[in-house]
Each structure stands twice: as structure tokens, then as C-alpha cells.
Short mmCIF file of C-alpha atoms and ligand atoms in Angstrom, two decimals:
data_model
loop_
_atom_site.label_atom_id
_atom_site.label_comp_id
_atom_site.label_asym_id
_atom_site.label_seq_id
_atom_site.Cartn_x
_atom_site.Cartn_y
_atom_site.Cartn_z
CA MET A 7 40.45 7.72 87.25
CA THR A 8 41.73 5.13 84.80
CA THR A 9 39.25 4.15 82.08
CA ARG A 10 39.22 0.41 81.36
CA ILE A 11 38.64 -0.13 77.63
CA LEU A 12 37.81 -3.47 76.03
CA VAL A 13 39.00 -3.42 72.41
CA THR A 14 37.64 -6.23 70.24
CA GLY A 15 39.60 -7.21 67.14
CA GLY A 16 42.66 -5.44 68.54
CA ALA A 17 45.09 -7.82 66.81
CA GLY A 18 43.88 -6.73 63.35
CA PHE A 19 44.98 -3.85 61.14
CA ILE A 20 43.07 -0.87 62.57
CA GLY A 21 42.37 -2.23 66.07
CA SER A 22 46.06 -2.83 66.75
CA HIS A 23 46.92 0.68 65.60
CA TYR A 24 44.26 2.07 67.90
CA VAL A 25 45.73 0.14 70.85
CA ARG A 26 49.29 1.21 70.02
CA ILE A 27 48.17 4.86 69.93
CA LEU A 28 46.05 4.58 73.11
CA LEU A 29 48.97 3.16 75.10
CA GLY A 30 51.71 5.15 73.34
CA PRO A 31 53.23 8.57 74.13
CA ASP A 32 50.43 10.42 72.27
CA GLY A 33 47.63 8.48 73.99
CA PRO A 34 45.30 9.88 76.67
CA GLY A 35 47.43 8.37 79.47
CA ASP A 36 44.53 7.47 81.77
CA VAL A 37 43.44 4.22 80.12
CA CYS A 38 44.15 0.53 80.36
CA VAL A 39 43.26 -1.78 77.50
CA THR A 40 42.21 -5.38 77.13
CA VAL A 41 42.20 -6.80 73.61
CA LEU A 42 39.69 -9.56 72.90
CA ASP A 43 40.57 -11.23 69.61
CA ARG A 44 39.86 -14.65 68.16
CA LEU A 45 43.07 -14.51 66.10
CA THR A 46 41.53 -15.49 62.80
CA TYR A 47 43.76 -15.46 59.70
CA ALA A 48 43.58 -11.62 59.91
CA GLY A 49 44.58 -11.34 63.56
CA ASN A 50 48.29 -11.20 64.25
CA PRO A 51 49.77 -11.19 67.78
CA ALA A 52 52.91 -9.53 66.34
CA ASN A 53 50.80 -6.41 65.70
CA LEU A 54 50.71 -5.92 69.47
CA ASP A 55 54.42 -6.50 70.21
CA GLU A 56 54.94 -2.78 70.83
CA VAL A 57 52.48 -2.71 73.76
CA ARG A 58 52.79 -6.28 75.06
CA ASP A 59 54.85 -5.27 78.12
CA HIS A 60 52.84 -2.12 78.88
CA PRO A 61 51.44 -2.41 82.44
CA GLY A 62 48.02 -1.26 81.20
CA PHE A 63 47.73 -3.92 78.50
CA ALA A 64 46.13 -7.38 78.56
CA PHE A 65 45.30 -9.82 75.78
CA VAL A 66 42.54 -12.45 75.73
CA GLN A 67 42.20 -14.86 72.84
CA GLY A 68 38.48 -15.42 72.43
CA ASP A 69 35.44 -15.15 70.23
CA ILE A 70 32.98 -12.24 70.41
CA CYS A 71 30.19 -14.77 69.80
CA ASP A 72 31.06 -16.63 73.02
CA THR A 73 28.57 -15.28 75.57
CA ASP A 74 30.43 -16.50 78.69
CA THR A 75 33.77 -14.99 77.66
CA VAL A 76 32.19 -11.74 76.52
CA THR A 77 29.97 -11.35 79.60
CA ALA A 78 32.85 -11.92 82.03
CA LEU A 79 35.18 -9.53 80.21
CA VAL A 80 32.69 -6.74 79.61
CA ARG A 81 31.87 -6.66 83.34
CA GLU A 82 35.49 -5.71 84.09
CA HIS A 83 35.51 -2.70 81.73
CA ASP A 84 34.05 0.80 81.49
CA GLU A 85 33.94 1.13 77.70
CA VAL A 86 33.98 -1.08 74.62
CA VAL A 87 35.50 -0.16 71.25
CA HIS A 88 34.37 -2.83 68.81
CA PHE A 89 36.58 -3.48 65.76
CA ALA A 90 36.32 -7.29 65.52
CA ALA A 91 34.89 -8.32 62.17
CA GLU A 92 35.29 -10.40 59.10
CA SER A 93 36.43 -7.55 56.87
CA HIS A 94 37.32 -8.68 53.34
CA VAL A 95 34.63 -8.16 50.69
CA ASP A 96 36.06 -10.78 48.29
CA ARG A 97 35.94 -13.45 50.99
CA SER A 98 32.32 -12.52 51.76
CA ILE A 99 31.44 -13.07 48.10
CA ASP A 100 32.89 -16.59 48.33
CA GLY A 101 30.88 -17.27 51.51
CA GLY A 102 28.97 -14.96 53.83
CA ALA A 103 28.22 -17.22 56.82
CA GLU A 104 31.25 -16.18 58.92
CA PHE A 105 30.43 -12.54 58.17
CA VAL A 106 26.90 -12.86 59.52
CA ARG A 107 28.18 -14.83 62.52
CA THR A 108 30.89 -12.39 63.61
CA ASN A 109 29.56 -9.07 62.34
CA VAL A 110 25.93 -9.56 63.36
CA VAL A 111 25.73 -12.29 66.05
CA GLY A 112 29.05 -11.20 67.60
CA THR A 113 27.95 -7.57 67.75
CA HIS A 114 24.66 -8.64 69.31
CA THR A 115 26.49 -10.72 71.94
CA LEU A 116 28.62 -7.69 72.81
CA VAL A 117 25.79 -5.16 73.10
CA VAL A 118 23.71 -7.51 75.26
CA ALA A 119 26.67 -7.93 77.62
CA ALA A 120 27.39 -4.18 77.51
CA HIS A 121 23.79 -3.34 78.40
CA ARG A 122 23.66 -5.87 81.26
CA ALA A 123 27.01 -4.70 82.68
CA GLY A 124 26.06 -1.02 82.49
CA ILE A 125 28.92 -0.15 80.13
CA ARG A 126 29.45 3.61 79.89
CA THR A 127 30.17 3.87 76.15
CA PHE A 128 30.07 1.38 73.26
CA VAL A 129 31.79 2.44 70.04
CA GLN A 130 30.73 0.41 67.01
CA VAL A 131 33.42 0.75 64.33
CA SER A 132 31.67 0.42 61.00
CA THR A 133 32.17 1.29 57.34
CA ASP A 134 30.92 3.68 54.68
CA GLU A 135 30.18 0.58 52.56
CA VAL A 136 26.84 0.26 54.39
CA TYR A 137 25.55 3.16 52.25
CA GLY A 138 26.11 1.30 48.95
CA SER A 139 27.44 3.17 45.91
CA ILE A 140 26.96 6.84 45.02
CA GLU A 141 27.42 8.45 41.59
CA THR A 142 27.63 12.09 42.64
CA GLY A 143 27.73 13.94 45.95
CA SER A 144 28.51 12.38 49.35
CA TRP A 145 26.50 10.44 51.93
CA PRO A 146 25.48 12.18 55.14
CA GLU A 147 24.84 9.93 58.15
CA GLU A 148 21.06 9.93 57.52
CA HIS A 149 21.48 8.41 54.05
CA PRO A 150 19.50 5.16 53.59
CA LEU A 151 21.52 1.97 53.97
CA ARG A 152 21.91 0.11 50.66
CA PRO A 153 24.77 -2.32 51.26
CA SER A 154 25.80 -4.39 48.24
CA SER A 155 28.00 -7.23 49.51
CA PRO A 156 27.55 -9.87 52.22
CA TYR A 157 30.32 -7.98 54.08
CA SER A 158 28.66 -4.57 53.98
CA SER A 159 25.18 -5.96 54.66
CA SER A 160 26.47 -7.77 57.76
CA LYS A 161 28.13 -4.54 58.96
CA ALA A 162 24.88 -2.62 58.36
CA ALA A 163 22.97 -5.24 60.35
CA GLY A 164 25.52 -4.99 63.18
CA ASP A 165 25.10 -1.19 63.25
CA LEU A 166 21.32 -1.49 63.46
CA VAL A 167 21.47 -4.10 66.23
CA ALA A 168 23.87 -1.88 68.22
CA LEU A 169 21.73 1.24 67.69
CA SER A 170 18.60 -0.66 68.74
CA TYR A 171 20.22 -1.17 72.16
CA HIS A 172 20.56 2.60 72.39
CA HIS A 173 16.96 3.19 71.34
CA THR A 174 15.40 0.44 73.45
CA HIS A 175 17.69 0.20 76.47
CA GLY A 176 19.48 3.55 76.54
CA LEU A 177 22.92 2.00 76.01
CA ASP A 178 25.39 4.74 74.98
CA VAL A 179 26.17 3.46 71.48
CA ARG A 180 28.20 5.59 69.06
CA VAL A 181 28.71 4.36 65.49
CA THR A 182 31.64 5.40 63.28
CA ARG A 183 31.50 4.84 59.52
CA CYS A 184 34.86 5.32 57.88
CA SER A 185 36.11 5.19 54.33
CA ASN A 186 38.87 2.88 53.03
CA ASN A 187 41.80 2.78 55.43
CA TYR A 188 45.44 2.39 54.50
CA GLY A 189 48.73 2.25 56.40
CA HIS A 190 51.23 -0.16 57.95
CA HIS A 191 50.28 -3.63 59.34
CA HIS A 192 47.52 -3.99 56.72
CA PHE A 193 46.89 -7.64 55.80
CA PRO A 194 48.33 -8.18 52.29
CA GLU A 195 45.05 -9.40 50.73
CA LYS A 196 43.71 -5.82 50.62
CA LEU A 197 44.33 -3.59 47.59
CA ILE A 198 47.12 -1.27 48.80
CA PRO A 199 49.26 -3.81 50.70
CA LEU A 200 48.70 -6.43 47.97
CA PHE A 201 49.83 -4.02 45.26
CA VAL A 202 52.76 -2.68 47.27
CA THR A 203 54.10 -6.11 48.22
CA ASN A 204 53.66 -7.41 44.66
CA LEU A 205 55.49 -4.38 43.27
CA LEU A 206 58.31 -4.74 45.81
CA ASP A 207 58.68 -8.33 44.55
CA GLY A 208 58.66 -7.20 40.91
CA ALA A 209 55.30 -8.96 40.34
CA GLN A 210 52.19 -7.68 38.54
CA VAL A 211 49.18 -6.12 40.27
CA PRO A 212 45.60 -7.26 39.46
CA LEU A 213 43.38 -4.25 38.71
CA TYR A 214 39.64 -4.95 38.81
CA GLY A 215 37.41 -4.10 35.82
CA ASP A 216 38.28 -0.83 34.08
CA GLY A 217 40.15 0.59 37.11
CA GLY A 218 37.55 3.34 37.44
CA ASN A 219 36.13 2.47 40.88
CA ILE A 220 36.53 5.40 43.25
CA ARG A 221 37.33 5.30 46.98
CA ASP A 222 38.06 7.98 49.59
CA TRP A 223 41.38 6.95 51.20
CA LEU A 224 41.87 7.46 54.93
CA HIS A 225 45.19 7.01 56.73
CA ILE A 226 44.90 4.92 59.91
CA ASP A 227 46.34 7.81 61.99
CA ASP A 228 43.38 9.95 60.92
CA HIS A 229 40.90 7.13 61.48
CA VAL A 230 42.19 6.59 65.03
CA GLN A 231 42.00 10.34 65.65
CA GLY A 232 38.32 10.23 64.59
CA ILE A 233 37.51 7.21 66.76
CA GLU A 234 39.09 8.85 69.81
CA LEU A 235 37.09 12.03 69.24
CA VAL A 236 33.89 9.98 69.05
CA ARG A 237 34.78 7.85 72.10
CA THR A 238 35.66 10.82 74.29
CA ARG A 239 33.40 13.61 72.99
CA GLY A 240 30.77 12.08 70.72
CA ARG A 241 27.09 11.92 71.54
CA SER A 242 25.16 8.85 72.59
CA GLY A 243 23.07 7.23 69.83
CA GLU A 244 24.83 9.18 67.07
CA ILE A 245 26.54 8.07 63.87
CA TYR A 246 29.73 9.81 62.68
CA ASN A 247 31.23 9.44 59.21
CA ILE A 248 35.04 9.57 59.07
CA GLY A 249 36.88 10.14 55.78
CA GLY A 250 40.28 11.13 54.48
CA GLY A 251 39.08 13.67 51.94
CA THR A 252 41.07 12.13 49.06
CA GLU A 253 38.99 10.42 46.37
CA LEU A 254 40.98 8.42 43.86
CA SER A 255 40.04 5.96 41.15
CA ASN A 256 41.87 2.64 41.38
CA ASP A 257 43.80 3.68 38.25
CA GLU A 258 44.96 6.90 39.93
CA LEU A 259 45.87 5.09 43.15
CA THR A 260 47.82 2.46 41.17
CA ARG A 261 49.80 5.20 39.40
CA LEU A 262 50.80 6.69 42.78
CA LEU A 263 51.85 3.25 44.09
CA LEU A 264 53.85 2.48 40.93
CA LYS A 265 55.68 5.79 41.29
CA GLU A 266 56.42 5.14 44.96
CA CYS A 267 57.74 1.63 44.19
CA GLY A 268 59.63 2.71 41.07
CA ALA A 269 57.61 0.40 38.78
CA ASP A 270 56.31 0.80 35.24
CA TRP A 271 52.59 0.66 34.27
CA ASP A 272 52.85 -1.55 31.17
CA ALA A 273 55.05 -4.15 32.83
CA SER A 274 53.23 -4.17 36.15
CA VAL A 275 49.47 -3.74 35.68
CA LEU A 276 47.18 -6.62 34.75
CA TYR A 277 43.48 -5.84 34.28
CA VAL A 278 41.34 -8.70 35.69
CA ALA A 279 37.60 -9.49 35.67
CA ASP A 280 35.66 -7.14 37.94
CA ARG A 281 34.46 -8.16 41.41
CA PRO A 282 30.75 -9.20 41.22
CA GLY A 283 28.50 -6.40 42.48
CA HIS A 284 31.48 -4.03 42.74
CA ASP A 285 30.36 -0.64 44.11
CA ARG A 286 31.46 2.11 41.71
CA ARG A 287 32.05 5.04 44.04
CA TYR A 288 32.13 5.71 47.77
CA SER A 289 32.09 9.23 49.19
CA VAL A 290 31.43 10.11 52.83
CA ASP A 291 30.26 13.51 53.97
CA CYS A 292 32.33 14.21 57.10
CA SER A 293 30.91 17.63 57.93
CA LYS A 294 29.21 16.36 61.13
CA ILE A 295 32.39 15.09 62.84
CA ARG A 296 34.30 18.17 61.61
CA ARG A 297 31.66 20.56 62.96
CA GLU A 298 30.81 18.79 66.24
CA LEU A 299 34.14 17.28 67.25
CA GLY A 300 36.77 19.29 65.36
CA TYR A 301 37.98 16.35 63.26
CA VAL A 302 40.47 17.27 60.52
CA PRO A 303 42.32 14.60 58.49
CA ARG A 304 46.02 15.43 58.71
CA VAL A 305 47.88 12.91 56.55
CA PRO A 306 48.13 13.93 52.86
CA ILE A 307 47.78 10.92 50.55
CA GLU A 308 51.27 11.21 48.99
CA GLU A 309 52.90 11.34 52.42
CA GLY A 310 50.73 8.51 53.79
CA LEU A 311 51.47 6.26 50.82
CA ALA A 312 55.21 7.01 50.98
CA ARG A 313 55.26 6.08 54.69
CA THR A 314 53.23 2.94 53.98
CA VAL A 315 55.46 1.75 51.12
CA ASP A 316 58.52 2.44 53.24
CA TRP A 317 57.10 0.33 56.08
CA TYR A 318 56.45 -2.64 53.76
CA ARG A 319 59.97 -2.22 52.32
CA GLN A 320 61.45 -2.41 55.85
CA ASN A 321 59.19 -5.16 57.20
CA ARG A 322 59.33 -8.10 54.83
CA SER A 323 59.49 -10.47 57.80
CA TRP A 324 55.97 -9.29 58.77
CA TRP A 325 54.25 -9.79 55.42
CA GLU A 326 56.13 -12.51 53.55
CA PRO A 327 54.88 -15.38 55.80
CA LEU A 328 51.31 -13.99 55.65
CA LYS A 329 51.34 -13.94 51.85
CA GLN A 330 52.78 -17.44 51.73
CA ARG A 331 50.21 -18.83 54.16
CA ALA A 332 47.28 -17.17 52.37
CA ALA A 333 48.73 -18.10 48.93
CA LEU A 334 48.44 -14.47 47.77
P1 NAD B 425 41.02 -6.91 60.15
O1 NAD B 425 40.41 -7.97 59.30
O2 NAD B 425 42.44 -6.51 59.89
O3 NAD B 425 40.94 -7.34 61.68
C1 NAD B 425 39.82 -7.94 62.25
C2 NAD B 425 40.22 -8.52 63.59
O4 NAD B 425 39.05 -9.08 64.20
C3 NAD B 425 41.27 -9.62 63.50
O5 NAD B 425 42.28 -9.42 64.46
C4 NAD B 425 40.47 -10.90 63.80
O6 NAD B 425 41.25 -11.91 64.39
C5 NAD B 425 39.39 -10.36 64.72
N1 NAD B 425 38.18 -11.20 64.72
C6 NAD B 425 37.50 -11.65 63.63
N2 NAD B 425 36.44 -12.40 64.04
C7 NAD B 425 36.45 -12.38 65.40
C8 NAD B 425 35.61 -12.95 66.38
N3 NAD B 425 34.55 -13.69 66.04
N4 NAD B 425 35.90 -12.73 67.68
C9 NAD B 425 36.98 -11.98 68.03
N5 NAD B 425 37.82 -11.43 67.14
C10 NAD B 425 37.55 -11.63 65.83
O7 NAD B 425 40.04 -5.67 60.04
P2 NAD B 425 40.38 -4.11 60.02
O8 NAD B 425 40.69 -3.70 58.64
O9 NAD B 425 41.32 -3.79 61.11
O10 NAD B 425 38.94 -3.51 60.35
C11 NAD B 425 38.54 -3.24 61.70
C12 NAD B 425 37.12 -2.73 61.68
O11 NAD B 425 37.03 -1.55 60.86
C13 NAD B 425 36.12 -3.73 61.11
O12 NAD B 425 34.96 -3.70 61.88
C14 NAD B 425 35.85 -3.22 59.70
O13 NAD B 425 34.55 -3.55 59.28
C15 NAD B 425 36.02 -1.72 59.90
N6 NAD B 425 36.43 -1.00 58.68
C16 NAD B 425 37.61 -1.30 58.06
C17 NAD B 425 37.98 -0.57 56.91
C18 NAD B 425 39.29 -0.81 56.20
O14 NAD B 425 39.57 -0.11 55.21
N7 NAD B 425 40.15 -1.72 56.65
C19 NAD B 425 37.15 0.41 56.39
C20 NAD B 425 35.96 0.66 57.04
C21 NAD B 425 35.63 -0.03 58.19
#
């Protein structure tokens, strides 16, 4: 029987990739998808062009905080995969209200509707940033939550609200916490697409602080693989970390991007004042999803970055208007 999946935030970077994979040749084949997206500055209808005419696809422009819209839509679906969020840390530092509204109140609105409608599975897509910063070792899922930014604290709150509906009401909630994603269709305010598009334009790239902050980079193909494993085979009430297995300092990442774009360090890199409260290192322990669900990240960083740079080279018409509009 066809599974009806409501995907929130499906016009954004990761959500749209998830929908393209679900409805594409490598998808499960027995699903239909409705995207609910408010189309904020980060939501782009063009990200869904590839699936727009698919018979199993529908799009609704709407807000996850709008109880009437959410209640009506959730009732018509079997499962919810929840990506919608305010997602940019720097914007949350300038003002956190929208982050609390969407990431906490919006998540609450969704889980209430999911519980009332008897939704089969609710996947809460979250982030490793909820754990804070770690000097050595890696966080397992039981690690205490020590989020540092208004963004990560609102995601942590959303996770806890969602999990409380599992604990109290028995809703089948599964939380994924992934590391930093990269790939095509990534809004050009984020580090990799900002650097790549600047370099393709012969402009400088702004490197925060001393360039020593470390992130574990995850290609969106591997992230989507992890989410699908959790949606289809994960356990109710469980949290699963998803990582790419490649830790790089921002300096090291910048060197790889410069090489890929054929640019020179001295001419291209501009060190700028660090982000306030900038977490030094993130590192997720992914042994649970590997052991329980057979997750293995497949995209090596060099290959993933080469594919990403190539996509930005070929798709200027996608990112140039976005950069202009956002004055990036
Ligand atoms: P994104 O900013 O590219 O997309 C977010 C989408 O949500 C947009 O389409 C936007 O229009 C929509 N949206 C925002 N507020 C909404 C609202 N109130 N109602 C309905 N739709 C709304 O984000 P992304 O990078 O694709 O991230 C998706 C999810 O993955 C987020 O929950 C984020 O916290 C999580 N995550 C992202 C990363 C990463 O590296 N990008 C890492 C870890 C976790």
C-alpha cells in the first residue's frame, strides 16, 4: 500500500533533496509526498522542479505554526518527516524569535496534530549542534544537551517537545541528529556554497577566527540515506546520530575548496572576526545507526566537494539571484 508522507520544509536544501530521492528512480516506489513549506527566504520552489509533475507529488505553501493547516494536512498522511526550520546560526545570533517560533512552536504544532491524527511515524530531523562543542572524542546519543546558539537551543527544545509526545502519548517519534551537510541546492549564505560561489566569482572568502573550528562534513546523499533508514527501520522513541566521518578544520576545508575552484590562498582568504559563541568542534558518534540500521556514509569528501563545485559552476542561474536578493 502507498505510504503518504508529509514532508515539512521540503523546498529547502535537505528537504528538497529528500523529496527528489523519495520520488526518483532510487526511491522506495510506494510513497506519495506532500511538501508543506512556508517559502521563507530559504525555501525555493525551483528546488522541486524535478518532481513537480510526478503524480505522487503535491505542494502546499503554509506555516507549520498554523494549527488549522497542519491539522487538516496531517490527517491525510501516514507519516511526517519534519525538516522545516530556521537553520542559519548567524541569523539566530542577530535575532532568535523566529527560531523559537518555527523550531519550537512549529514542532509542537506538528506533534500535537500527529498525535491526534494517529500518525504512524514522525521523524524529527535535528542537528548535532544540540550537543554543544566537544574537545576530544565524539558524542553518543545519550550525551547531555548543551546547545550554544539560539539556533541550536531551539532545535534542542524541538527535539525534547517531540520526544515528550513519544513518552507521554506513545507517538512514534524518531529523532535524527546529523552533522554539517553539504551538496547542491545549498543556500549561498552557508559556508561551503558561500565560499564556492565567491571563488567562482573571483571574490575573497571570509574565514571566521583562526580557521581552526572543526566540523564533520556529511554529503546530502548520505544524510538522506540515514533518514530513510530511520524512517523505515528505526525504533520508536529513539535518537540516531548521522555523520559523514570526515572531520576537517575550516582551514583544511577552505584549502580543498580553493584547489577545486583553482584559486590561491593569499589572494582569496580573508580572516574575519569570529562568530560570537562559536563552537570549536563537533563530532558525532554514529555507531548506533551503523550497528542497528547498517548505515555507511558512501560519498568521500573529495568526490562530494568536486560534485558540489561542479553543480554551482553549472547552475549560476540558481544561485546568482539568491545572492543578490540576500546581499551576500
Ligand atoms: P533550509 O534553511 O535550507 O530549509 C528550511 C526550509 O523550511 C525552507 O524551505 C523554509 O521555507 C522552510 N520553513 C521555514 N520556516 C517554516 C515554517 N514556519 N513553516 C513551514 N516551512 C518553513 O534548511 P536545511 O539546511 O535544508 O535543513 C533542514 C533541516 O535539517 C533543519 O531542521 C535543520 O535544523 C536540519 N539540519 C541541517 C543541517 C545542515 O547542515 N544544513 C545540519 C544539521 C541539521
